[in-house]
Structures are given as C-alpha cells and as structure tokens.
Amino acid sequence: MTWAALLGLAAAAYAMKAIGPVALGRRQLPPAVLETLGMLSIPLLAALVAVQTFGGANRLVVAARVRAMAVAAVLVWRRAPFPVVLAAAAVTAALLRL
Amino acid sequence: MSAERRPLTRRAAAIGGATGVYGVSFGVLSVAAGLSVAQTCAMSLLVFTGASQFAVGGVLSAGGSVSAALAPALLLAARNGVYGLSLVPILRGRLGRRALESQLIIDESTAMARAQPDPASARLAFLATGISVFICWNLGTLLGAAAGSSLGDPRRLGLDAMFPAAFLALLAPQLRRPGAPAAALSGAAIALMLVPLAPAGVPILAASLGVVPGLWWAHRRAPREAPET
C-alpha cells in the first residue's frame, strides 16, 4: 500500500461524504439512484465474507478459516459483541493450525 | 446541558466506546495485512469509514493488488454519499463548517441523527456521535496497530480468520432490509464463482451486481409494504 493510494482513497471517500452537504445543497438525486447506492454495501460485504472464508490464491479451499467462520456465524447470530466474534474466529483458526 | 439532551450524549459516548474496540481490531488487522503503523493511523484519520478500511486490509492480506483493494473500498464508501444526502436538512452551517462536518458522516452518526424527532436534536446527535466515534476509532486504531506490530506471524495467530468474521458482523444488522438477503446471497455467489477465474479483487467488485436481484426482490414485495414507506 503506497501513501499515494492511501491519500487517493481518503480523498475519494471524503468526496462521497461531502457531495450532499457541500456540493448538492438542496438538490436531491433520483430515489432509484439513492436506493441502489444504499443497497450496494450488502452484496459487497457478503462477497467479502465468502471470498475471505473460502478464497485461496485463485481457487476455493476449505481450511481452518471455514470452521472459524462457522463459530463466528453462530456468535453473530447470538448477537455476541464484535470483539468476541473476532477473537473467537482467530482462536478457532489458530487452534486448528497447531 | 438540559436533562433531555443528557441521555443523547451518553448514548453517543457509548457508541464511541464500542467503535473504539472495532478500532483496536482494525489496527491489529491492518498491520497484519502489511500496512505500517503510520499508514494504519492515517487511514483511520483520513478515510474514517470502517467497512472500507477493513476491505483494504482484507483484500491486501489475501494477496490482492492495491487497485484490487481500493475498488471495493470505494464502493463501500459510496453509501456515505447517500447518508450525506439524507443529512442535508440538518447540516446547515457555513460552507467551511459543512466541509468539516462531512468527515463525520458514517453509519453510526447517521443512524443516531435519523432516530431523533426534530432537526435540533438530530444535529446534536449527529455531532456528538460523530465526534465521539472519531476520537475513539482513532485512539483504538493507534492502540491496535502498536500492539499488532509486536504480535508476530498473523496466520499462526489466526488473525486472517478475523477479516471474514468482521465483515459478517458488519453485514448481519443490514440483512433485515427488504431484498437484502437476495442481494447478499447473489453477491456471495457471484464472487465465489469468479474466484477461480478472475484476479483478486475483481470477484468482490463484480458482486456489486447483487443489488439487481436485491432491488427486484424489494420491489416485488413493495405493493404490500407500500403504506409504511
């Protein structure tokens, strides 16, 4: 990760936040555009879950991470606090690799 | 401070404390993904939107290129644009002030503002939550990055398994929206099918097409739910 890439990401992320309050003022985007942008994070996060769970280098693998995720999924479903979910996933994966 | 405002600021402080713990997790993971402590802290200060920051670390640690890591981070940041548009009625100060306040537009500050009955308390809720989360998120990141750089091999400690767990915990509360399960399942399916075929990062990007079945599902059910919206 270079500093240029990091600052570019920061600038783009800020520009998106500021579009409404700074640039658009009272004008509004069409509701269909808002709805689509608002839903975008759902398939992206789901894809990140799937790829990070099964993804090896250009192939799918079933390894320690899959079982760690099963533990994490149960904890998320039981509404465990965020740090507990993460720690349980890490400990499960670490123990399976011993 | 009036009595009715006190619970609001107390809730803002509690939300800040909770995100501080996310911040520690982000610091640990970002350093494990190969970013320096300074870059990790700069990201929390300047990018300041959790899901995008986790996405960068996740794709980089899975072997993806920087551009492959930036694309999903930017798409995840797009929802802040929607939040910003919905906050226009309560962010009404001078330009310089609005420009500063824009950096505080995130999931938590927007949700707290939207839960208030009038513009004045919405504005207070937005600022209190935004500032509290900003301080705690950055302190947490610094702590996590400092601790993470002395931890050793991230894989042996199972830290790589924390990324998908973090994304799942971020996703779960959003699944109650109409069409969200369809969008999530399609996104995951698209990404998994592309993993063997495409370079790292591309499967995540392509998964954004999951909004199409998600929107279709939401609108298929729309007539029955129309009176609520």
mmCIF file of C-alpha atoms in Angstrom, chain A residues 4-87:
data_model
loop_
_atom_site.group_PDB
_atom_site.id
_atom_site.type_symbol
_atom_site.label_atom_id
_atom_site.label_comp_id
_atom_site.label_asym_id
_atom_site.label_seq_id
_atom_site.Cartn_x
_atom_site.Cartn_y
_atom_site.Cartn_z
ATOM 1 C CA ALA A 4 -0.406 7.922 -2.807
ATOM 2 C CA ALA A 5 -3.019 5.137 -2.944
ATOM 3 C CA LEU A 6 -3.955 5.757 0.678
ATOM 4 C CA LEU A 7 -4.394 9.507 0.193
ATOM 5 C CA GLY A 8 -6.324 8.888 -3.030
ATOM 6 C CA LEU A 9 -8.715 6.607 -1.154
ATOM 7 C CA ALA A 10 -9.078 9.217 1.604
ATOM 8 C CA ALA A 11 -9.859 11.961 -0.940
ATOM 9 C CA ALA A 12 -12.421 9.825 -2.775
ATOM 10 C CA ALA A 13 -14.073 8.656 0.465
ATOM 11 C CA TYR A 14 -14.316 12.271 1.652
ATOM 12 C CA ALA A 15 -15.678 13.480 -1.691
ATOM 13 C CA MET A 16 -18.539 10.977 -1.434
ATOM 14 C CA LYS A 17 -19.393 12.077 2.105
ATOM 15 C CA ALA A 18 -19.315 15.758 1.109
ATOM 16 C CA ILE A 19 -21.411 15.518 -2.091
ATOM 17 C CA GLY A 20 -24.657 16.114 -0.185
ATOM 18 C CA PRO A 21 -23.798 18.759 2.418
ATOM 19 C CA VAL A 22 -21.162 20.683 0.420
ATOM 20 C CA ALA A 23 -21.914 20.300 -3.280
ATOM 21 C CA LEU A 24 -25.565 19.468 -3.809
ATOM 22 C CA GLY A 25 -27.172 21.740 -1.233
ATOM 23 C CA ARG A 26 -30.943 21.399 -1.552
ATOM 24 C CA ARG A 27 -30.967 19.438 -4.797
ATOM 25 C CA GLN A 28 -31.582 15.686 -4.460
ATOM 26 C CA LEU A 29 -30.596 12.650 -6.546
ATOM 27 C CA PRO A 30 -33.409 10.487 -8.008
ATOM 28 C CA PRO A 31 -34.800 7.975 -5.452
ATOM 29 C CA ALA A 32 -33.812 4.984 -7.639
ATOM 30 C CA VAL A 33 -30.148 6.081 -7.541
ATOM 31 C CA LEU A 34 -30.274 6.543 -3.755
ATOM 32 C CA GLU A 35 -31.854 3.120 -3.251
ATOM 33 C CA THR A 36 -29.230 1.403 -5.423
ATOM 34 C CA LEU A 37 -26.300 3.126 -3.705
ATOM 35 C CA GLY A 38 -27.830 2.374 -0.309
ATOM 36 C CA MET A 39 -28.039 -1.334 -1.074
ATOM 37 C CA LEU A 40 -24.547 -1.599 -2.566
ATOM 38 C CA SER A 41 -22.836 -2.413 0.743
ATOM 39 C CA ILE A 42 -24.895 -5.605 1.229
ATOM 40 C CA PRO A 43 -23.652 -7.732 -1.719
ATOM 41 C CA LEU A 44 -20.137 -6.291 -1.258
ATOM 42 C CA LEU A 45 -19.907 -7.324 2.394
ATOM 43 C CA ALA A 46 -21.429 -10.734 1.586
ATOM 44 C CA ALA A 47 -18.835 -11.201 -1.165
ATOM 45 C CA LEU A 48 -16.033 -10.229 1.218
ATOM 46 C CA VAL A 49 -17.316 -12.794 3.745
ATOM 47 C CA ALA A 50 -17.472 -15.522 1.071
ATOM 48 C CA VAL A 51 -14.132 -14.792 -0.611
ATOM 49 C CA GLN A 52 -12.235 -14.330 2.657
ATOM 50 C CA THR A 53 -13.689 -17.578 4.012
ATOM 51 C CA PHE A 54 -13.110 -19.858 1.003
ATOM 52 C CA GLY A 55 -10.623 -17.968 -1.124
ATOM 53 C CA GLY A 56 -7.114 -19.268 -1.673
ATOM 54 C CA ALA A 57 -4.854 -17.901 -4.414
ATOM 55 C CA ASN A 58 -7.288 -18.139 -7.378
ATOM 56 C CA ARG A 59 -9.094 -21.214 -6.043
ATOM 57 C CA LEU A 60 -11.561 -22.145 -3.337
ATOM 58 C CA VAL A 61 -10.243 -24.007 -0.300
ATOM 59 C CA VAL A 62 -11.934 -25.492 2.729
ATOM 60 C CA ALA A 63 -9.494 -24.992 5.600
ATOM 61 C CA ALA A 64 -9.287 -23.714 9.173
ATOM 62 C CA ARG A 65 -10.903 -20.406 8.193
ATOM 63 C CA VAL A 66 -14.149 -22.140 7.188
ATOM 64 C CA ARG A 67 -14.547 -23.688 10.643
ATOM 65 C CA ALA A 68 -13.524 -20.406 12.266
ATOM 66 C CA MET A 69 -16.295 -18.721 10.284
ATOM 67 C CA ALA A 70 -18.849 -21.302 11.401
ATOM 68 C CA VAL A 71 -18.018 -20.369 15.003
ATOM 69 C CA ALA A 72 -18.198 -16.647 14.142
ATOM 70 C CA ALA A 73 -21.557 -17.086 12.373
ATOM 71 C CA VAL A 74 -23.119 -18.721 15.432
ATOM 72 C CA LEU A 75 -21.816 -15.885 17.623
ATOM 73 C CA VAL A 76 -23.118 -13.189 15.241
ATOM 74 C CA TRP A 77 -26.491 -14.950 15.209
ATOM 75 C CA ARG A 78 -26.461 -14.998 19.049
ATOM 76 C CA ARG A 79 -25.632 -11.237 18.922
ATOM 77 C CA ALA A 80 -22.275 -11.563 20.656
ATOM 78 C CA PRO A 81 -20.215 -8.332 20.852
ATOM 79 C CA PHE A 82 -17.965 -7.556 17.861
ATOM 80 C CA PRO A 83 -14.621 -8.192 19.652
ATOM 81 C CA VAL A 84 -15.891 -11.556 20.958
ATOM 82 C CA VAL A 85 -16.815 -12.634 17.403
ATOM 83 C CA LEU A 86 -13.383 -11.668 16.052
ATOM 84 C CA ALA A 87 -11.445 -13.219 18.912
#
